[in-house]
Amino acid sequence: MAPSPQIVLYDLKLVDAPGLIWSPNTCKTRYALNYKGIPYKTVWLTYPEVHSEIPKLTKKDGRPTVPVIVDLLHDSTVVQDSWEIVKYLEEVYPDTPKLFNTNSIGAHLFFQDYCTQKLLFAVVFRLVLSNMIDLAGEHKEWFIKTREAFLGMSIKEFIGDDPTVHAKALTQNLEPIGKILKTYPYISGQQIGWSDIVFTSSLRMLVAFRPDSFGALVLDDKKAGKQFQEWWNRMDKYMQLEPPCYSV
């Protein structure tokens, strides 16, 4: 019998792709929970539901976001944002595998910012945004309107006319990471750390929406493809849903 869930994870779903693991920020928390072996269940929310349900949990004003966790084992504590969540899990579940130590937190935060700025937002998001729109279903127009408001420009302007520009940028930004993986089995060194989960989560969006590009631009990268493939295989067991009986 599967253990009872200790954590409730609020994740983001696309109407026409239920159960698809794709959101980089929620992926960070999902993989951290999987790596630490903490039982959890998922509550899937559409974009409009994020705006209606998350403020009820966080009791905060401002733009509602996921991931959010509710820790059923510790007074139903609510934690929002993947960085705050991993810090919380490290502190409250000290007997689970560590993702950083007190001497490496700054380095992991720097790498998280690097992945967000140089890989995720600047490149991957541009490569997959049209695919995301196609899977938004009944929320397609709402999705376009809110994304354009967030971006400050039209979707067409953001994506641009030449996708090869984004492909080239991805290859360039992967190069320094590939150099690390030529020396160490993980980005964090000899064992998995938060940096590995951040990088995995950034690529997860590409895997979900453009698997062809993931294969061609990452796994078959001429400079470090072999290293990326071996690292991806080592990380693969943490790229999973929780047992189906947990999902609601």
mmCIF file of N, CA, C and O in Angstrom, residues 171-245:
data_model
loop_
_atom_site.group_PDB
_atom_site.id
_atom_site.type_symbol
_atom_site.label_atom_id
_atom_site.label_comp_id
_atom_site.label_asym_id
_atom_site.label_seq_id
_atom_site.Cartn_x
_atom_site.Cartn_y
_atom_site.Cartn_z
ATOM 1 N N THR A 171 21.984 26.625 -27.852
ATOM 2 C CA THR A 171 23.252 25.905 -27.960
ATOM 3 C C THR A 171 24.380 26.654 -27.255
ATOM 4 O O THR A 171 25.184 26.070 -26.530
ATOM 5 N N GLN A 172 24.421 27.963 -27.448
ATOM 6 C CA GLN A 172 25.467 28.776 -26.818
ATOM 7 C C GLN A 172 25.352 28.765 -25.298
ATOM 8 O O GLN A 172 26.359 28.667 -24.585
ATOM 9 N N ASN A 173 24.136 28.837 -24.791
ATOM 10 C CA ASN A 173 23.944 28.895 -23.339
ATOM 11 C C ASN A 173 24.114 27.531 -22.670
ATOM 12 O O ASN A 173 24.331 27.467 -21.454
ATOM 13 N N LEU A 174 24.032 26.467 -23.450
ATOM 14 C CA LEU A 174 24.267 25.138 -22.909
ATOM 15 C C LEU A 174 25.755 24.815 -22.789
ATOM 16 O O LEU A 174 26.144 23.943 -22.015
ATOM 17 N N GLU A 175 26.569 25.528 -23.553
ATOM 18 C CA GLU A 175 27.992 25.187 -23.625
ATOM 19 C C GLU A 175 28.693 25.169 -22.262
ATOM 20 O O GLU A 175 29.392 24.191 -21.939
ATOM 21 N N PRO A 176 28.542 26.208 -21.417
ATOM 22 C CA PRO A 176 29.238 26.155 -20.126
ATOM 23 C C PRO A 176 28.724 25.045 -19.215
ATOM 24 O O PRO A 176 29.478 24.509 -18.396
ATOM 25 N N ILE A 177 27.455 24.672 -19.366
ATOM 26 C CA ILE A 177 26.907 23.578 -18.563
ATOM 27 C C ILE A 177 27.484 22.253 -19.041
ATOM 28 O O ILE A 177 27.815 21.373 -18.243
ATOM 29 N N GLY A 178 27.623 22.117 -20.349
ATOM 30 C CA GLY A 178 28.233 20.920 -20.897
ATOM 31 C C GLY A 178 29.649 20.708 -20.402
ATOM 32 O O GLY A 178 30.088 19.578 -20.169
ATOM 33 N N LYS A 179 30.390 21.790 -20.210
ATOM 34 C CA LYS A 179 31.761 21.686 -19.706
ATOM 35 C C LYS A 179 31.786 21.123 -18.287
ATOM 36 O O LYS A 179 32.676 20.350 -17.927
ATOM 37 N N ILE A 180 30.812 21.506 -17.483
ATOM 38 C CA ILE A 180 30.720 20.958 -16.123
ATOM 39 C C ILE A 180 30.476 19.454 -16.180
ATOM 40 O O ILE A 180 31.112 18.669 -15.462
ATOM 41 N N LEU A 181 29.559 19.046 -17.065
ATOM 42 C CA LEU A 181 29.175 17.635 -17.132
ATOM 43 C C LEU A 181 30.261 16.760 -17.763
ATOM 44 O O LEU A 181 30.176 15.526 -17.701
ATOM 45 N N LYS A 182 31.259 17.362 -18.368
ATOM 46 C CA LYS A 182 32.402 16.589 -18.852
ATOM 47 C C LYS A 182 33.310 16.169 -17.704
ATOM 48 O O LYS A 182 34.091 15.227 -17.822
ATOM 49 N N THR A 183 33.214 16.878 -16.588
ATOM 50 C CA THR A 183 34.076 16.612 -15.431
ATOM 51 C C THR A 183 33.339 15.924 -14.304
ATOM 52 O O THR A 183 33.904 15.068 -13.611
ATOM 53 N N TYR A 184 32.056 16.300 -14.102
ATOM 54 C CA TYR A 184 31.292 15.780 -12.971
ATOM 55 C C TYR A 184 30.022 15.089 -13.480
ATOM 56 O O TYR A 184 29.478 15.472 -14.515
ATOM 57 N N PRO A 185 29.512 14.106 -12.739
ATOM 58 C CA PRO A 185 28.287 13.421 -13.157
ATOM 59 C C PRO A 185 27.043 14.304 -13.053
ATOM 60 O O PRO A 185 26.048 14.056 -13.737
ATOM 61 N N TYR A 186 27.116 15.312 -12.188
ATOM 62 C CA TYR A 186 25.992 16.226 -12.015
ATOM 63 C C TYR A 186 26.488 17.666 -12.071
ATOM 64 O O TYR A 186 27.663 17.933 -11.823
ATOM 65 N N ILE A 187 25.597 18.572 -12.358
ATOM 66 C CA ILE A 187 25.958 19.990 -12.384
ATOM 67 C C ILE A 187 26.442 20.429 -11.009
ATOM 68 O O ILE A 187 27.338 21.264 -10.886
ATOM 69 N N SER A 188 25.870 19.829 -9.973
ATOM 70 C CA SER A 188 26.238 20.166 -8.600
ATOM 71 C C SER A 188 27.509 19.449 -8.132
ATOM 72 O O SER A 188 27.950 19.657 -7.006
ATOM 73 N N GLY A 189 28.071 18.597 -8.970
ATOM 74 C CA GLY A 189 29.300 17.890 -8.599
ATOM 75 C C GLY A 189 29.102 16.390 -8.608
ATOM 76 O O GLY A 189 28.662 15.809 -9.603
ATOM 77 N N GLN A 190 29.413 15.753 -7.490
ATOM 78 C CA GLN A 190 29.355 14.299 -7.409
ATOM 79 C C GLN A 190 27.964 13.759 -7.090
ATOM 80 O O GLN A 190 27.735 12.559 -7.180
ATOM 81 N N GLN A 191 27.052 14.626 -6.684
ATOM 82 C CA GLN A 191 25.695 14.170 -6.406
ATOM 83 C C GLN A 191 24.686 15.225 -6.833
ATOM 84 O O GLN A 191 25.045 16.385 -7.065
ATOM 85 N N ILE A 192 23.450 14.810 -6.946
ATOM 86 C CA ILE A 192 22.388 15.711 -7.383
ATOM 87 C C ILE A 192 22.233 16.865 -6.402
ATOM 88 O O ILE A 192 22.275 16.674 -5.190
ATOM 89 N N GLY A 193 22.053 18.054 -6.948
ATOM 90 C CA GLY A 193 21.772 19.231 -6.146
ATOM 91 C C GLY A 193 20.674 20.047 -6.795
ATOM 92 O O GLY A 193 20.156 19.698 -7.867
ATOM 93 N N TRP A 194 20.334 21.138 -6.164
ATOM 94 C CA TRP A 194 19.259 22.001 -6.672
ATOM 95 C C TRP A 194 19.540 22.478 -8.093
ATOM 96 O O TRP A 194 18.627 22.595 -8.907
ATOM 97 N N SER A 195 20.799 22.725 -8.432
ATOM 98 C CA SER A 195 21.131 23.179 -9.785
ATOM 99 C C SER A 195 20.702 22.165 -10.835
ATOM 100 O O SER A 195 20.237 22.541 -11.923
ATOM 101 N N ASP A 196 20.865 20.887 -10.541
ATOM 102 C CA ASP A 196 20.432 19.852 -11.483
ATOM 103 C C ASP A 196 18.923 19.878 -11.676
ATOM 104 O O ASP A 196 18.423 19.741 -12.799
ATOM 105 N N ILE A 197 18.200 20.071 -10.589
ATOM 106 C CA ILE A 197 16.742 20.119 -10.678
ATOM 107 C C ILE A 197 16.283 21.362 -11.436
ATOM 108 O O ILE A 197 15.350 21.307 -12.249
ATOM 109 N N VAL A 198 16.944 22.485 -11.217
ATOM 110 C CA VAL A 198 16.595 23.716 -11.933
ATOM 111 C C VAL A 198 16.797 23.538 -13.437
ATOM 112 O O VAL A 198 15.948 23.902 -14.254
ATOM 113 N N PHE A 199 17.949 22.968 -13.818
ATOM 114 C CA PHE A 199 18.253 22.767 -15.225
ATOM 115 C C PHE A 199 17.298 21.759 -15.847
ATOM 116 O O PHE A 199 16.774 21.966 -16.950
ATOM 117 N N THR A 200 17.039 20.660 -15.152
ATOM 118 C CA THR A 200 16.073 19.666 -15.620
ATOM 119 C C THR A 200 14.715 20.308 -15.875
ATOM 120 O O THR A 200 14.085 20.081 -16.904
ATOM 121 N N SER A 201 14.287 21.121 -14.942
ATOM 122 C CA SER A 201 12.967 21.738 -15.039
ATOM 123 C C SER A 201 12.889 22.726 -16.197
ATOM 124 O O SER A 201 11.843 22.853 -16.840
ATOM 125 N N SER A 202 13.973 23.429 -16.462
ATOM 126 C CA SER A 202 14.002 24.353 -17.600
ATOM 127 C C SER A 202 13.847 23.595 -18.914
ATOM 128 O O SER A 202 13.149 24.044 -19.832
ATOM 129 N N LEU A 203 14.485 22.435 -19.004
ATOM 130 C CA LEU A 203 14.416 21.639 -20.218
ATOM 131 C C LEU A 203 13.102 20.892 -20.349
ATOM 132 O O LEU A 203 12.685 20.521 -21.444
ATOM 133 N N ARG A 204 12.429 20.661 -19.227
ATOM 134 C CA ARG A 204 11.185 19.892 -19.230
ATOM 135 C C ARG A 204 10.147 20.538 -20.129
ATOM 136 O O ARG A 204 9.349 19.853 -20.786
ATOM 137 N N MET A 205 10.123 21.858 -20.174
ATOM 138 C CA MET A 205 9.179 22.557 -21.035
ATOM 139 C C MET A 205 9.451 22.240 -22.500
ATOM 140 O O MET A 205 8.527 22.056 -23.302
ATOM 141 N N LEU A 206 10.723 22.171 -22.853
ATOM 142 C CA LEU A 206 11.108 21.837 -24.226
ATOM 143 C C LEU A 206 10.727 20.396 -24.548
ATOM 144 O O LEU A 206 10.233 20.093 -25.635
ATOM 145 N N VAL A 207 10.941 19.486 -23.605
ATOM 146 C CA VAL A 207 10.574 18.079 -23.794
ATOM 147 C C VAL A 207 9.075 17.943 -24.010
ATOM 148 O O VAL A 207 8.614 17.187 -24.876
ATOM 149 N N ALA A 208 8.298 18.679 -23.230
ATOM 150 C CA ALA A 208 6.843 18.562 -23.282
ATOM 151 C C ALA A 208 6.268 19.049 -24.606
ATOM 152 O O ALA A 208 5.350 18.428 -25.155
ATOM 153 N N PHE A 209 6.796 20.169 -25.107
ATOM 154 C CA PHE A 209 6.172 20.810 -26.266
ATOM 155 C C PHE A 209 6.948 20.660 -27.574
ATOM 156 O O PHE A 209 6.353 20.713 -28.644
ATOM 157 N N ARG A 210 8.274 20.486 -27.485
ATOM 158 C CA ARG A 210 9.094 20.366 -28.684
ATOM 159 C C ARG A 210 10.132 19.264 -28.506
ATOM 160 O O ARG A 210 11.335 19.534 -28.462
ATOM 161 N N PRO A 211 9.691 18.017 -28.373
ATOM 162 C CA PRO A 211 10.651 16.930 -28.166
ATOM 163 C C PRO A 211 11.666 16.812 -29.291
ATOM 164 O O PRO A 211 12.793 16.381 -29.069
ATOM 165 N N ASP A 212 11.259 17.193 -30.498
ATOM 166 C CA ASP A 212 12.195 17.165 -31.622
ATOM 167 C C ASP A 212 13.351 18.122 -31.393
ATOM 168 O O ASP A 212 14.526 17.787 -31.617
ATOM 169 N N SER A 213 13.033 19.318 -30.915
ATOM 170 C CA SER A 213 14.076 20.315 -30.639
ATOM 171 C C SER A 213 14.937 19.895 -29.454
ATOM 172 O O SER A 213 16.147 20.132 -29.446
ATOM 173 N N PHE A 214 14.320 19.261 -28.454
ATOM 174 C CA PHE A 214 15.093 18.781 -27.317
ATOM 175 C C PHE A 214 16.138 17.768 -27.770
ATOM 176 O O PHE A 214 17.304 17.823 -27.370
ATOM 177 N N GLY A 215 15.724 16.839 -28.617
ATOM 178 C CA GLY A 215 16.662 15.841 -29.122
ATOM 179 C C GLY A 215 17.760 16.453 -29.958
ATOM 180 O O GLY A 215 18.949 16.177 -29.763
ATOM 181 N N ALA A 216 17.380 17.340 -30.882
ATOM 182 C CA ALA A 216 18.346 17.910 -31.820
ATOM 183 C C ALA A 216 19.285 18.912 -31.164
ATOM 184 O O ALA A 216 20.491 18.940 -31.463
ATOM 185 N N LEU A 217 18.759 19.741 -30.254
ATOM 186 C CA LEU A 217 19.543 20.851 -29.708
ATOM 187 C C LEU A 217 20.247 20.520 -28.393
ATOM 188 O O LEU A 217 21.236 21.161 -28.049
ATOM 189 N N VAL A 218 19.733 19.534 -27.661
ATOM 190 C CA VAL A 218 20.317 19.207 -26.355
ATOM 191 C C VAL A 218 21.021 17.848 -26.391
ATOM 192 O O VAL A 218 22.236 17.761 -26.239
ATOM 193 N N LEU A 219 20.254 16.785 -26.614
ATOM 194 C CA LEU A 219 20.839 15.452 -26.548
ATOM 195 C C LEU A 219 21.839 15.190 -27.668
ATOM 196 O O LEU A 219 22.774 14.404 -27.496
ATOM 197 N N ASP A 220 21.644 15.834 -28.819
ATOM 198 C CA ASP A 220 22.562 15.643 -29.939
ATOM 199 C C ASP A 220 23.518 16.811 -30.114
ATOM 200 O O ASP A 220 24.121 16.960 -31.184
ATOM 201 N N ASP A 221 23.659 17.619 -29.077
ATOM 202 C CA ASP A 221 24.581 18.758 -29.134
ATOM 203 C C ASP A 221 25.986 18.260 -29.475
ATOM 204 O O ASP A 221 26.506 17.327 -28.864
ATOM 205 N N LYS A 222 26.610 18.868 -30.480
ATOM 206 C CA LYS A 222 27.900 18.380 -30.981
ATOM 207 C C LYS A 222 29.022 18.519 -29.954
ATOM 208 O O LYS A 222 29.971 17.741 -29.939
ATOM 209 N N LYS A 223 28.931 19.518 -29.099
ATOM 210 C CA LYS A 223 30.010 19.755 -28.144
ATOM 211 C C LYS A 223 29.854 18.941 -26.864
ATOM 212 O O LYS A 223 30.841 18.555 -26.251
ATOM 213 N N ALA A 224 28.618 18.727 -26.442
ATOM 214 C CA ALA A 224 28.433 18.059 -25.146
ATOM 215 C C ALA A 224 27.233 17.129 -25.121
ATOM 216 O O ALA A 224 26.713 16.813 -24.067
ATOM 217 N N GLY A 225 26.796 16.671 -26.301
ATOM 218 C CA GLY A 225 25.612 15.828 -26.357
ATOM 219 C C GLY A 225 25.720 14.574 -25.514
ATOM 220 O O GLY A 225 24.796 14.195 -24.817
ATOM 221 N N LYS A 226 26.863 13.914 -25.583
ATOM 222 C CA LYS A 226 27.055 12.675 -24.826
ATOM 223 C C LYS A 226 26.904 12.928 -23.326
ATOM 224 O O LYS A 226 26.268 12.156 -22.616
ATOM 225 N N GLN A 227 27.480 14.027 -22.865
ATOM 226 C CA GLN A 227 27.377 14.359 -21.439
ATOM 227 C C GLN A 227 25.941 14.672 -21.045
ATOM 228 O O GLN A 227 25.477 14.262 -19.981
ATOM 229 N N PHE A 228 25.229 15.396 -21.903
ATOM 230 C CA PHE A 228 23.836 15.709 -21.603
ATOM 231 C C PHE A 228 22.986 14.439 -21.573
ATOM 232 O O PHE A 228 22.106 14.289 -20.728
ATOM 233 N N GLN A 229 23.236 13.530 -22.503
ATOM 234 C CA GLN A 229 22.479 12.287 -22.533
ATOM 235 C C GLN A 229 22.704 11.471 -21.267
ATOM 236 O O GLN A 229 21.750 10.956 -20.663
ATOM 237 N N GLU A 230 23.953 11.347 -20.851
ATOM 238 C CA GLU A 230 24.259 10.558 -19.654
ATOM 239 C C GLU A 230 23.674 11.204 -18.407
ATOM 240 O O GLU A 230 23.132 10.516 -17.538
ATOM 241 N N TRP A 231 23.783 12.529 -18.328
ATOM 242 C CA TRP A 231 23.199 13.244 -17.185
ATOM 243 C C TRP A 231 21.679 13.094 -17.179
ATOM 244 O O TRP A 231 21.080 12.819 -16.135
ATOM 245 N N TRP A 232 21.046 13.230 -18.334
ATOM 246 C CA TRP A 232 19.590 13.113 -18.436
ATOM 247 C C TRP A 232 19.134 11.723 -17.984
ATOM 248 O O TRP A 232 18.139 11.586 -17.272
ATOM 249 N N ASN A 233 19.874 10.706 -18.380
ATOM 250 C CA ASN A 233 19.534 9.343 -17.966
ATOM 251 C C ASN A 233 19.649 9.174 -16.447
ATOM 252 O O ASN A 233 18.841 8.482 -15.823
ATOM 253 N N ARG A 234 20.654 9.806 -15.840
ATOM 254 C CA ARG A 234 20.809 9.711 -14.386
ATOM 255 C C ARG A 234 19.683 10.433 -13.654
ATOM 256 O O ARG A 234 19.277 10.033 -12.564
ATOM 257 N N MET A 235 19.185 11.495 -14.254
ATOM 258 C CA MET A 235 18.123 12.282 -13.623
ATOM 259 C C MET A 235 16.729 11.710 -13.905
ATOM 260 O O MET A 235 15.758 12.090 -13.251
ATOM 261 N N ASP A 236 16.636 10.793 -14.847
ATOM 262 C CA ASP A 236 15.337 10.385 -15.386
ATOM 263 C C ASP A 236 14.373 9.841 -14.332
ATOM 264 O O ASP A 236 13.174 10.082 -14.393
ATOM 265 N N LYS A 237 14.893 9.107 -13.359
ATOM 266 C CA LYS A 237 13.983 8.499 -12.389
ATOM 267 C C LYS A 237 13.305 9.517 -11.486
ATOM 268 O O LYS A 237 12.330 9.200 -10.797
ATOM 269 N N TYR A 238 13.807 10.742 -11.480
ATOM 270 C CA TYR A 238 13.168 11.786 -10.682
ATOM 271 C C TYR A 238 12.219 12.635 -11.527
ATOM 272 O O TYR A 238 11.601 13.564 -11.018
ATOM 273 N N MET A 239 12.108 12.321 -12.817
ATOM 274 C CA MET A 239 11.208 13.026 -13.715
ATOM 275 C C MET A 239 9.928 12.216 -13.832
ATOM 276 O O MET A 239 9.707 11.511 -14.802
ATOM 277 N N GLN A 240 9.087 12.284 -12.841
ATOM 278 C CA GLN A 240 7.932 11.414 -12.795
ATOM 279 C C GLN A 240 6.769 12.081 -12.074
ATOM 280 O O GLN A 240 6.931 12.999 -11.296
ATOM 281 N N LEU A 241 5.594 11.555 -12.351
ATOM 282 C CA LEU A 241 4.436 11.868 -11.526
ATOM 283 C C LEU A 241 4.517 11.066 -10.243
ATOM 284 O O LEU A 241 5.206 10.033 -10.182
ATOM 285 N N GLU A 242 3.822 11.507 -9.217
ATOM 286 C CA GLU A 242 3.694 10.685 -8.025
ATOM 287 C C GLU A 242 2.781 9.507 -8.370
ATOM 288 O O GLU A 242 2.137 9.516 -9.422
ATOM 289 N N PRO A 243 2.723 8.453 -7.559
ATOM 290 C CA PRO A 243 1.836 7.335 -7.862
ATOM 291 C C PRO A 243 0.431 7.827 -8.193
ATOM 292 O O PRO A 243 -0.082 8.758 -7.559
ATOM 293 N N PRO A 244 -0.215 7.239 -9.216
ATOM 294 C CA PRO A 244 -1.515 7.738 -9.701
ATOM 295 C C PRO A 244 -2.570 7.893 -8.609
ATOM 296 O O PRO A 244 -3.418 8.775 -8.706
ATOM 297 N N CYS A 245 -2.520 7.067 -7.575
ATOM 298 C CA CYS A 245 -3.557 7.140 -6.542
ATOM 299 C C CYS A 245 -3.473 8.442 -5.749
ATOM 300 O O CYS A 245 -4.399 8.784 -5.016
#
